[in-house]
Amino acid sequence: MEFRILGTVAVVTETGELPLGPAKRSGLLAMLLLRPNSVVRVEQLIAALWEDEPPLHAKAVLQSHVSRLRALLTGHDAEMYGIRLTTQGSAYALQLPETLLDAHRFEELVALARLQHRPADTVQMLREALSLWQGPALTGTVRSAPLEAAALALEELRIASVEGLSEAYGQLGEHARAAAVLRPEAVAHPLRESLAAALVLALGRSGRQSDALDHYHRTRRLLADELGVDPGPVLAAAYRTILGTPSAQAPPQAAFASLPQAHAKPSAGPVETVPPSRAASGEPADGTGPDPSPSLSLSPSPSPSPSPSREAATPPDAGTGIPGSPDTASDPEPRSDTGSGPAVDRYPAHPAAPTPVHTPAEPPTPTPNLLPRLPRGFSGREAELGALDQVLSGDDAPVCLLTGPAGVGKTALAVHWAHRRHARHDRFPDGVLFADLRGFSDTLAPETPTVLREFLLALGVPARRIPETTAAMGALYRSLAARRRLLVVLDNARTSAQVRPLLPGGDHCATLITSRDRLGGLVASDAATPVPLNPLPPGDAAGLLAAVLGDERVSAEPAAVERLAGLCDGLPLALRVTAARLAERPDGTLAAMAGELADEQRRLSLLDIEDTGVSAALRLTVRHLPAPAAELFGLIGLHTGSDLDRFTAAALTGTTPDEADTALGRLAAAHLVAESAGGRRTPHDLVRLYARTLTPEPAAEPLGRLLDHYLRTALAAAAAAHPESRPCCALPADIRPAVAVREFPDRAAALDWFEAERSGLEGAVAAAAAAQLHDRAWRIALLLWPVILLRVGDGWVPLLEQCLASAEHEDDPDAQSRARALLGWILHEEGRDDEALVHLEQAPGLAARAGDVTSEAIACVNLAVALNGTGAHDRAGLLLSRAVTLAVQAQHPPTEALALHHLARHCLDTGAHEAALSHAVRALDMTSSDEAARRVLLQTACGEALAALGRPDDAADLLGQALRTAESAGFEDGVAAARKALDGLPADR
């Protein structure tokens, strides 16, 4: 994300400009960007947004604009870039890294240009600075005095920078270029005498004396007509210089050197500039260019004083084109000094053509090859090697981004591919450059000048001729690369900014970058093509193990090899460590090693050997995460499921879902979690195990937030899945406040959530019980009842046994009743009636003790169904009749319908067909159309009763309805029951 005020005020992301809305909102953003990381009072903002008297509700309108701007930034992951729009009392502040603001970068480049000792370097800096401008500053905002004053200050600095650029071109002898950059500004500002003077000098020195004199006289007449004054000493001195007349007043070079410094001292380190291809172009800087970003508090002098005298300058290394060369071109005409002013060329009769600043020499050097040695034991990856061939085969300066998690083998693949292509001598005959950027390393990353210096030396530039500044080194590197067919491999990059200055120029070079991060900025700005590197499949994993252990040993245990690949998450690094351990045990089996790795307590330690291993690789990745993402990663070890969504992540971290989603996105970009359907993120097993080692102590608070999140969400999901049912439990009195609770629009969404979160919910029950939080454990388990009833054969007994144990620990009779009733039902469905009756016999009495009539009715139904299965029909009938009576007493129609349904089935089984029909019809009348499954079962019961009463046609109609409803609802058990009943009807009905 970047901010622009040098032109139309804009916020630019990887996908384009954000819609800021009306001009007042753009003005608000501009005011905040003019003072980044500082408070701006409400009164100042109102004064800037309303030129005339502000309305009475101005504060409310301002607050609305602030709110919408904050939402816009938050919705586009601003916090991931360190950007926050904060309220501080009666003021606002936009906090951001100032490098994201184009004005700040412009000021830094201008300040650095002032410090340069070589005019060629000054040209480089100022060209890049002026390329950041895309039109008049603060365009698109409201007209007001504060904003216009700020725009004027920026414009003054821009014009002074143009004058400084022309001065630097003049020192290089490139007067035609100086005139080219000055003319548009002189036309736009005809009364600015410093511009006119500089243009007169540049035109005269470039061999255009008549044009120089014509411009002087036009300016003189304009000054007289518009202001009634004669040319001042600056313009008059320039005129006399062109005429060759000595002057007591030295003609000024430009206002650039006398401008006040920007509000912040320039950094002594390298400065990241705009895309490097622009710096290498030969066009004069005209104030237009691409994007980027920074801050503003300038007041340049409108009438700058002359520069101090300078030593006469000649184009450096005009003969060789390499800065620092002792060979210089001779002057076509002698120079003359004018007093104390700078040495200037007298107007030559036949001026020499301007000499380019950098025309790189091509010293005879060997073809560079900076690649490290070929990786040993490389195996597989044919698909990825083919993808690299395809991406990097074009002549359009292709950039390929090879990304993947730590230990997946990015460097090995890149180096293997580069060696293979370099050996062919066809695609990259001019060599291969390689740099380890150490973005994820224990050692400091090399600075850009260090890498550029190594590249220039490899390309044959003598050390004494390498420029001093980063910008000049970059320009020379791109110029040299533009003439060659090179492969540039940039390994282990951490950020896009680290890579951009190292991209070569020209269309015939290719760049291969590896990173643990997705580097989306590089994809957006430089059209890099991502090639994701996934874990090795079992076949390739076997090849890697065989390279170390030998084919015979590996092929003897194919099942163990596949298991090892899975336990190592398919990571080549983990597999190599495993192979190293097996190599130390020549008599050991692969199966035995797999057994050791299966122990999660030991797995990570087994996958580390000396200073190499999975833990070390992951540690370096996590170390470079932003603080919110690093905190979330440490808490992932507490998560009880295999994957998580933004709501669960928010519960773990105690943040909002949006903030958690930003942190999850950062983890995904670093390949620490994989993205799956529905916005869920899944950490690989080894990542999850490593995260556990970072879990903070004590962990009670984040675990408590997670459990309470599951409680609230499961309660909402159960209500959405069965809106006709009463909650099976109340929330505990000490439950934590919720930042946000997920909403479920319908039954399907609720059941989908239960399915997705099943492992997390079951794990939460176990974690709660282990932490002695039994009041949470039994509640979470019981709230799973909608999915338990939907999938009765999915092995719920251990979960419900833990539910019962926690309910007994809390001595809660209602919880015990519900747990025993549900557990007994599942045991009955599994055909374990003896075990089921142990629990079901106790459930009604516990419910009665708790005073819960509805719960008692349900317990009676479950017990009766189990008794029916054992042949105790009489007692089952009595229990079902009592359940109906209790449901009526509780005034709960859904429970009454449930009891009537089972009573109807009981009557069918005992031959009481009239009673069965009566109970089924009564239950059907009180069952809503949304309860498709219940209606199918009741319609089937009615059909069976009608058939038994000798009414086959009526039975066929009702059973047909049941079959169609079941098929449309996907209720397979209902389809089978209805079809069976239909098949039992007489064929001649």
Short mmCIF file of C-alpha atoms in Angstrom, two decimals, residues 275 291 305 324 469 543 708 939:
data_model
loop_
_atom_site.label_atom_id
_atom_site.label_comp_id
_atom_site.label_asym_id
_atom_site.label_seq_id
_atom_site.Cartn_x
_atom_site.Cartn_y
_atom_site.Cartn_z
CA PRO A 275 11.31 1.07 -10.27
CA ASP A 291 3.90 6.19 -8.10
CA SER A 305 20.44 33.31 -3.72
CA GLY A 324 36.04 7.58 -12.11
CA THR A 469 26.08 5.87 -4.59
CA GLY A 543 13.98 -40.70 -4.57
CA ASP A 708 -15.96 -19.24 25.34
CA GLN A 939 -45.61 -39.14 6.52
#
